Short mmCIF file of C-alpha atoms in Angstrom, two decimals:
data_model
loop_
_atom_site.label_atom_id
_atom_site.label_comp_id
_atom_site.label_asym_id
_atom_site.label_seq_id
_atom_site.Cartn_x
_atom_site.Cartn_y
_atom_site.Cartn_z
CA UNK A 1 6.95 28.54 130.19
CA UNK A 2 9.00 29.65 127.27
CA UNK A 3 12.35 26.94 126.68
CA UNK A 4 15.92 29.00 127.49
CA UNK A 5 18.18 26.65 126.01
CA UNK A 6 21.08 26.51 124.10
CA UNK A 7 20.64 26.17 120.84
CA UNK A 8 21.95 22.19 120.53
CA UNK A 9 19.30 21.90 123.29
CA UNK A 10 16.31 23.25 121.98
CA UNK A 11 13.28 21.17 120.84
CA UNK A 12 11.52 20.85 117.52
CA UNK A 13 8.32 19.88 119.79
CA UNK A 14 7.61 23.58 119.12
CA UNK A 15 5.44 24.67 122.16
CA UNK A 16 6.61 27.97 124.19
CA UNK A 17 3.24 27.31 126.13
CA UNK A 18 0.88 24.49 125.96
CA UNK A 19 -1.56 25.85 128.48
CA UNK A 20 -3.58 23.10 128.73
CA UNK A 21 -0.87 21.33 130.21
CA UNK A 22 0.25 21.01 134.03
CA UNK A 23 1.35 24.39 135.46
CA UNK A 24 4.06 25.87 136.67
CA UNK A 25 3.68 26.43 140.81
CA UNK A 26 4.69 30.64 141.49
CA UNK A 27 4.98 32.70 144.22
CA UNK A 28 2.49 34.77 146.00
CA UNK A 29 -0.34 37.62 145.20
CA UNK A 30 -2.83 37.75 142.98
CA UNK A 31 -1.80 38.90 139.83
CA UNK A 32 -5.76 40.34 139.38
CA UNK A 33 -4.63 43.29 137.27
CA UNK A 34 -3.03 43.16 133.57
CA UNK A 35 0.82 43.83 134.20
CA UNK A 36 2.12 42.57 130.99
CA UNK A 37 4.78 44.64 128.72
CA UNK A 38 3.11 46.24 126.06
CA UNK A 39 3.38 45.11 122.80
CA UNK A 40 1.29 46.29 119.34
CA UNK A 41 -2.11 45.68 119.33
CA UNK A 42 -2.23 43.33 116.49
CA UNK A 43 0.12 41.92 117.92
CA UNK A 44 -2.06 41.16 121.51
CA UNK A 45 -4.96 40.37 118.95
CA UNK A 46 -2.79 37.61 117.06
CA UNK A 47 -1.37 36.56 120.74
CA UNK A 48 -4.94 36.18 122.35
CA UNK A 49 -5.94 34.35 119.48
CA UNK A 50 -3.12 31.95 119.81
CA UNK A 51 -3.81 31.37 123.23
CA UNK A 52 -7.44 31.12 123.33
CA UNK A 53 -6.71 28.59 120.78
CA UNK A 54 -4.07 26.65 122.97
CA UNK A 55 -6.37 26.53 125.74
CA UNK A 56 -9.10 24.72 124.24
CA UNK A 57 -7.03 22.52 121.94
CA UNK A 58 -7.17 18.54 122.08
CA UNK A 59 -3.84 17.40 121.12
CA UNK A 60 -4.80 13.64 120.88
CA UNK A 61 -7.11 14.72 118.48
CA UNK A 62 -4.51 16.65 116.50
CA UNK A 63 -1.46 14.00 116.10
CA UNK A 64 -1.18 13.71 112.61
CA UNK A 65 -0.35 17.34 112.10
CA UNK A 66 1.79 17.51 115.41
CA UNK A 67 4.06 14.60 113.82
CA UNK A 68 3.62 15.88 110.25
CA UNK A 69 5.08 19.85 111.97
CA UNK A 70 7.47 18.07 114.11
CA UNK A 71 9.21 15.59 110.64
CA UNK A 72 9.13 18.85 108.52
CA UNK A 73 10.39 21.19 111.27
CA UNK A 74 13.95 18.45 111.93
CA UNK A 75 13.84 17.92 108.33
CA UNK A 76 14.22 21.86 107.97
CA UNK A 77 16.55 21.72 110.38
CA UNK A 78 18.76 19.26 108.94
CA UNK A 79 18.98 20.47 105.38
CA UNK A 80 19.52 23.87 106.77
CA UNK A 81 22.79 22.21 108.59
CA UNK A 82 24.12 20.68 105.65
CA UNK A 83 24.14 23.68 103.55
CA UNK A 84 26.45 24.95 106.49
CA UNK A 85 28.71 22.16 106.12
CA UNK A 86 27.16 20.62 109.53
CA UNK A 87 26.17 16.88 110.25
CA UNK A 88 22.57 17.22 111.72
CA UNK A 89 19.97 14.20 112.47
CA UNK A 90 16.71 14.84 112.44
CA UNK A 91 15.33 14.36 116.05
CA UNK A 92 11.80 14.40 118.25
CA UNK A 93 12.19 13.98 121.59
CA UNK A 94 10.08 11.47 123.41
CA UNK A 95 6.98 13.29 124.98
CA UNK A 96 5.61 12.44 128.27
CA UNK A 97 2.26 12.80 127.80
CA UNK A 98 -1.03 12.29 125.42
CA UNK A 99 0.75 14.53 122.95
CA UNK A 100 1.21 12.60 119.77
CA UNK A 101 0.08 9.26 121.32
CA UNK A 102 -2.48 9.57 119.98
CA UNK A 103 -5.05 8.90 122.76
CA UNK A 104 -7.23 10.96 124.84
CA UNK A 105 -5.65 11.89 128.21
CA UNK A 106 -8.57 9.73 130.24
CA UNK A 107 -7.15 6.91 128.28
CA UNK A 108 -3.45 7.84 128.45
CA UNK A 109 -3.48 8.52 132.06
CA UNK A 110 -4.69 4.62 132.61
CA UNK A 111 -2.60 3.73 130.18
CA UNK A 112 0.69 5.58 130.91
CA UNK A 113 -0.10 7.61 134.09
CA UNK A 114 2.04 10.70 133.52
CA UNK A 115 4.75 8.42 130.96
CA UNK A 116 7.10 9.28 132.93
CA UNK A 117 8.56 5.86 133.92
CA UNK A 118 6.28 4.07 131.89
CA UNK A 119 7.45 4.98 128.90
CA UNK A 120 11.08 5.67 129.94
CA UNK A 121 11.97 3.82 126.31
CA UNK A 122 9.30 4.90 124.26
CA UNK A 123 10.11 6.28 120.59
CA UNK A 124 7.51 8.35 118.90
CA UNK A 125 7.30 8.49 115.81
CA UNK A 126 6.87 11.43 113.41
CA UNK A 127 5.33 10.95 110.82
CA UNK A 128 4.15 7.64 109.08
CA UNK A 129 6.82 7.82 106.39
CA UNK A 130 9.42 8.78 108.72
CA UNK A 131 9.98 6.19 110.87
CA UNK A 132 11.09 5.66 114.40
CA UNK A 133 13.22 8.75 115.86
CA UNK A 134 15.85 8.01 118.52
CA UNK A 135 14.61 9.51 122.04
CA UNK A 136 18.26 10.40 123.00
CA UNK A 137 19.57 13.15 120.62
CA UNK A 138 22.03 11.67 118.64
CA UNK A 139 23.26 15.30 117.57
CA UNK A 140 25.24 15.57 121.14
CA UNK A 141 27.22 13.39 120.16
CA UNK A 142 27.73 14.61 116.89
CA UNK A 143 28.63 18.02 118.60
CA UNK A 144 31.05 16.18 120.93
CA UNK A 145 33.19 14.69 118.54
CA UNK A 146 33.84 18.33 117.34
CA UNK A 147 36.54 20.77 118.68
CA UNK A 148 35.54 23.85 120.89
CA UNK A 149 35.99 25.88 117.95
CA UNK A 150 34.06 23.63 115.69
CA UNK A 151 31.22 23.43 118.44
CA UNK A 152 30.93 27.09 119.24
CA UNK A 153 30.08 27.24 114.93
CA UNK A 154 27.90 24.33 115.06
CA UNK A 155 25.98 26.02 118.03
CA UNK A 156 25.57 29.24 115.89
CA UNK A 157 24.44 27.41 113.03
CA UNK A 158 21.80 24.82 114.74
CA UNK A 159 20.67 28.04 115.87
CA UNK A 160 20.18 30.05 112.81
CA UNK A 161 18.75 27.24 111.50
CA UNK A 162 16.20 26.51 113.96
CA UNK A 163 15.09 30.25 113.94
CA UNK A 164 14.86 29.24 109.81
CA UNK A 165 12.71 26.46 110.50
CA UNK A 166 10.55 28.28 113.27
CA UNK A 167 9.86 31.43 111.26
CA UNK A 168 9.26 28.65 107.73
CA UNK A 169 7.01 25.68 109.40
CA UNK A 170 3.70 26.68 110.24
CA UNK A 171 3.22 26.00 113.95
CA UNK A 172 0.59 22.64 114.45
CA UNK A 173 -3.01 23.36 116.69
CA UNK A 174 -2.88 24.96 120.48
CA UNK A 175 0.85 25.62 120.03
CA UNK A 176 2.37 28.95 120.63
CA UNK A 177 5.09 30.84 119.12
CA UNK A 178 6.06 34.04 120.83
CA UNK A 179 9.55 35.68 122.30
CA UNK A 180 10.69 38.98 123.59
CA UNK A 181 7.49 41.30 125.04
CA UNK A 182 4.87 38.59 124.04
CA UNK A 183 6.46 35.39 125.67
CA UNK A 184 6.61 37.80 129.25
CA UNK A 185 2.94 38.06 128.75
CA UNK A 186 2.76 34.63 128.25
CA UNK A 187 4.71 34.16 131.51
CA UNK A 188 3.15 36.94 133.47
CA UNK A 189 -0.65 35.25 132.21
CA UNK A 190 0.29 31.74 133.58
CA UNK A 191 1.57 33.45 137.39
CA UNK A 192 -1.58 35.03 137.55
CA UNK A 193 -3.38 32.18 136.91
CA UNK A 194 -1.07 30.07 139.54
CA UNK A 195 -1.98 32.68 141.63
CA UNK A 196 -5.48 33.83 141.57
CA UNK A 197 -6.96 32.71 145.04
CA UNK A 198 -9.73 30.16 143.36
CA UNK A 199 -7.26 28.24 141.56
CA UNK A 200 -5.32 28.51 145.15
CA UNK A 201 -8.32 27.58 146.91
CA UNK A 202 -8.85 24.59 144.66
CA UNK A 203 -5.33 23.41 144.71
CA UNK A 204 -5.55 22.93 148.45
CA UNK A 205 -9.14 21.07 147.69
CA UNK A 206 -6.98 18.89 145.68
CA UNK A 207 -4.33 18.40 147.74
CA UNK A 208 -6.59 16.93 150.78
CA UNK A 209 -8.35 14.76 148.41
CA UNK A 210 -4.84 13.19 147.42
CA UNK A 211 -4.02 12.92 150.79
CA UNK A 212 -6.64 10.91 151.75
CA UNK A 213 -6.22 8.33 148.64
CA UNK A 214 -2.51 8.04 150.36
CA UNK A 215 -0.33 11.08 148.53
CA UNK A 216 1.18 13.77 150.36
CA UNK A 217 1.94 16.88 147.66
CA UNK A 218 0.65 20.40 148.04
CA UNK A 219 -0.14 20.74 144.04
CA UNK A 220 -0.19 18.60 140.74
CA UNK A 221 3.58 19.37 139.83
CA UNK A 222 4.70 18.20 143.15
CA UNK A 223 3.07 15.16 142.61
CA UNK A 224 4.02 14.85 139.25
CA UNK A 225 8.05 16.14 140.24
CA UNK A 226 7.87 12.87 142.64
CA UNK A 227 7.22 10.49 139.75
CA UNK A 228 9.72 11.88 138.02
CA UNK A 229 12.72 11.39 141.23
CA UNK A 230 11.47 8.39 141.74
CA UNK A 231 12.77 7.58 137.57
CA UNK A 232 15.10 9.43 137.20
CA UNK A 233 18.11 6.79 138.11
CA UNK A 234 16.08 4.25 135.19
CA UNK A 235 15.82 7.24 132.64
CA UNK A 236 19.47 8.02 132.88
CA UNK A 237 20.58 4.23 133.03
CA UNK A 238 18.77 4.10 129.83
CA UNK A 239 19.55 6.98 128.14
CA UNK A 240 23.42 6.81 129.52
CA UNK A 241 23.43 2.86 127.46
CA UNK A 242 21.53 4.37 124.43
CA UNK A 243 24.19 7.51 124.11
CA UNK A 244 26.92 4.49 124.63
CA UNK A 245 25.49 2.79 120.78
CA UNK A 246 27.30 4.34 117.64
CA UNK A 247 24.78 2.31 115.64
CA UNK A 248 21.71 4.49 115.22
CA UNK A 249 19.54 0.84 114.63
CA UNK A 250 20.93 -0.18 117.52
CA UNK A 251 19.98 3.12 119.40
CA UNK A 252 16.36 2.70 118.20
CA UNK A 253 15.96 -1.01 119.30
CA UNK A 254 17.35 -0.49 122.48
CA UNK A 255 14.56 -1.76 125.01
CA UNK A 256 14.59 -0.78 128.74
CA UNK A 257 14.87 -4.65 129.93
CA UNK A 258 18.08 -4.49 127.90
CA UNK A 259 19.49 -2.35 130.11
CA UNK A 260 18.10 -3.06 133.65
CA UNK A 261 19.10 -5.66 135.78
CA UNK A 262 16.26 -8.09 137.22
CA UNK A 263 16.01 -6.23 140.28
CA UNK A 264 16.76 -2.83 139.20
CA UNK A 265 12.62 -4.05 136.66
CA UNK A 266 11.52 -4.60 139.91
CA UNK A 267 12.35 -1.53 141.29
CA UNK A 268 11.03 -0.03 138.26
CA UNK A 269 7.61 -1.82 138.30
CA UNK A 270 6.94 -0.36 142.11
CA UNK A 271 7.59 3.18 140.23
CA UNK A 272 5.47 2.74 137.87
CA UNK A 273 2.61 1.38 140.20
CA UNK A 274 3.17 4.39 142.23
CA UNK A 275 2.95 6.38 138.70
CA UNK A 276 -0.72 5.28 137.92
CA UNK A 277 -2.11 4.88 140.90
CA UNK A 278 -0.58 8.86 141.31
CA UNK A 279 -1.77 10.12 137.95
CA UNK A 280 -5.45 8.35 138.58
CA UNK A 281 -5.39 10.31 141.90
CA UNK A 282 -4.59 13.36 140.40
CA UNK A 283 -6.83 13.24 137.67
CA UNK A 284 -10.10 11.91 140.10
CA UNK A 285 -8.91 14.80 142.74
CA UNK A 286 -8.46 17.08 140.04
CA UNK A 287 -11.38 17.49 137.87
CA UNK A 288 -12.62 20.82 139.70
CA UNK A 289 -9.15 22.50 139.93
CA UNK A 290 -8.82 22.04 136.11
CA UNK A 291 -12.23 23.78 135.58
CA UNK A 292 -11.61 26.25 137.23
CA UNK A 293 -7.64 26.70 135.96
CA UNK A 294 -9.95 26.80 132.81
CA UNK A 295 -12.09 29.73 133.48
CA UNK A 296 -9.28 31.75 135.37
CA UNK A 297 -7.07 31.32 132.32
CA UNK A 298 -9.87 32.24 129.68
CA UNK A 299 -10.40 35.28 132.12
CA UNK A 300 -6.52 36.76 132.44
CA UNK A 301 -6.14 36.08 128.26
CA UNK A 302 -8.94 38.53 128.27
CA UNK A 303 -7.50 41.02 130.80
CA UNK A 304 -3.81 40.86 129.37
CA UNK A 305 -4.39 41.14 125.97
CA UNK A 306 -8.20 42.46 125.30
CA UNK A 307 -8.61 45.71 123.32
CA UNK A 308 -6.83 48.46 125.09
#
C-alpha cells in the first residue's frame, strides 16, 4: 500500500495507506500472529495512533484540510524546484473517489459509482484560492523537453524536494506517513487483514450476492479492476489529447465530449451504466464485509503494534 515510484511520479495526495479504502487482494494463510519488523516503541505507539486514526477517518468530512495539505504540499514543492533552477507546476491528481469531493461515499457512490469513468475529466480543485489543477501532470512534459542529463537532475531534485515538503507539511486527517520498517508493518497489517478467514468468509458472502444482482468477481477490487478496463481506452484518449495542449487554459478546459467521437460517448455511457449499477452492487452486497474488514483491522493494529 505504500507508492514505489519515481520521483517525477509520485503524488502530493500524501496517503501511504488510506485503510478505509478498498483493499488490496493477497495470497493465502492467516496472518493471525504479529510478524511485523520491529521498530522503536514510540515509534509503534505514534504508528498505531496513525492508523487507528486512518481507520475511522471520514474524508468527505475532512476536504478543506485535504485540499488546503494538498495546495501547500505542490506549492512546497514548486518553490523548492525553483531554488534548484527547475521549472515545477504545482499539481493534484484527480482522485477517484469521495476524497476531496466533498460528499459522503453513500452519496458519491450514486453519484459517481467508483469515478472511475464518470469522472474520467474531472479537475479537483485544491484549495478555494487556488484554482482548478490540471488532472494530467503537466511536469512530464516539462521533464521531457529536458536532456537525459538534465532529467536524471530534475529527478534528484523533485525528489529532494518532495522529501522537503513531506517531512515540512503536516500530513491532513486518516493519512499516513511511514517508510522503511514501519511502512512493512503497514503492508504486513493490511495481508493479514486480506487474509484472516472472516474477512475471507465474507468476501465470498459478497461475491454470491453480486452474482446474483448480475456481476461475476470473486472480491471488491476485481469488480472495481473491471470498471477500470472497461475505461481505460476513454481515460487515455483523454489524457493522450490533454498532454497534446501546450496551453495550460486549454489543458484545464478540455472536456471529455471534446475529445470523443459520438459513438466512442456512447460507448462510454454503457461504461458508466455498468459503473453505478457495479458500485451500488458492491456497496448493497458489501455492507457486512466492510464491518467486519473493520473489526479485523482494529484487531491486527492492536496485535502488530500494541505494547510489547
Amino acid at each position: 500500500m505504500k507508492h514505489a515510484v519515481a520521483p517525477r511520479r509520485l503524488l502530493s495526495l500524501v496517503a501511504l495507506a488510506l485503510l478505509g479504502a478498498t483493499a488490496c487482494t493477497g495470497g493465502g494463510g492467516t496472518g493471525s500472529s504479529p510478524t511485523g519488523p520491529g521498530i522503536a516503541q514510540d515509534e509503534r505507539t505514534s504508528l498505531s495512533k496513525q492508523m487507528e486514526a486512518a481507520r475511522t477517518a471520514d474524508p468527505a468530512k475532512d476536504k478543506e484540510r485535504v485540499d488546503d495539505y494538498n495546495h501547500k504540499h505542490q506549492k512546497a514543492v514548486a518553490d523548492c524546484m525553483r531554488q534548484k533552477g527547475f521549472a515545477y507546476e504545482p499539481f493534484v491528481p484527480n482522485v477517484p473517489g469521495p476524497v476531496g469531493s466533498g460528499l459522503s461515499p453513500e452519496q458519491f457512490t450514486q453519484q459517481y459509482g467508483y469515478g472511475i469513468a464518470t469522472r474520467i475529466d474531472a479537475v479537483e480543485i485544491a484549495s478555494s484560492q487556488s484554482g482548478a489543477l490540471p488532472q494530467a501532470d503537466p511536469n512530464t512534459a516539462i521533464r521531457s523537453r529536458l536532456s537525459e542529463q538534465q532529467k536524471a537532475a530534475y529527478d534528484t531534485a523533485q525528489g529532494e524536494c518532495f522529501t522537503l515538503a513531506n517531512k515540512t507539511i503536516p500530513l491532513p486527517p486518516g493519512n499516513i506517513r511511514a517508510s522503511g520498517d514501519s511502512a512493512k508493518i503497514l503492508d504486513e497489517v493490511q495481508k493479514q487483514v486480506d487474509n484472516d478467514p472472516r474477512v475471507l468468509e465474507e468476501t465470498k458472502k459478497w461475491s454470491g450476492c453480486v452474482a446474483g444482482q448480475g456481476f461475476t468477481a470473486a472480491s471488491p477490487k476485481e469488480l472495481q479492476g473491471e470498471v477500470e478496463r472497461r475505461a481505460a481506452p476513454f481515460r487515455e484518449a483523454y489524457e493522450n489529447a490533454r498532454g497534446a495542449l501546450k496551453d495550460q487554459n486549454a489543458r484545464n478546459a478540455l472536456k471529455l465530449k471534446d475529445v470523443l467521437s459520438p459513438q466512442q460517448e456512447q460507448e462510454l455511457a454503457a461504461v458508466q451504466r455498468f459503473e453505478l449499477t457495479a458500485a451500488a452492487a458492491d456497496k448493497r452486497c458489501g455492507v457486512n464485509l466492510a464491518a467486519v474488514r473493520d473489526a479485523v483491522l482494529k484487531e491486527k493494529i492492536e496485535q502488530n503494534l500494541g505494547p510489547k
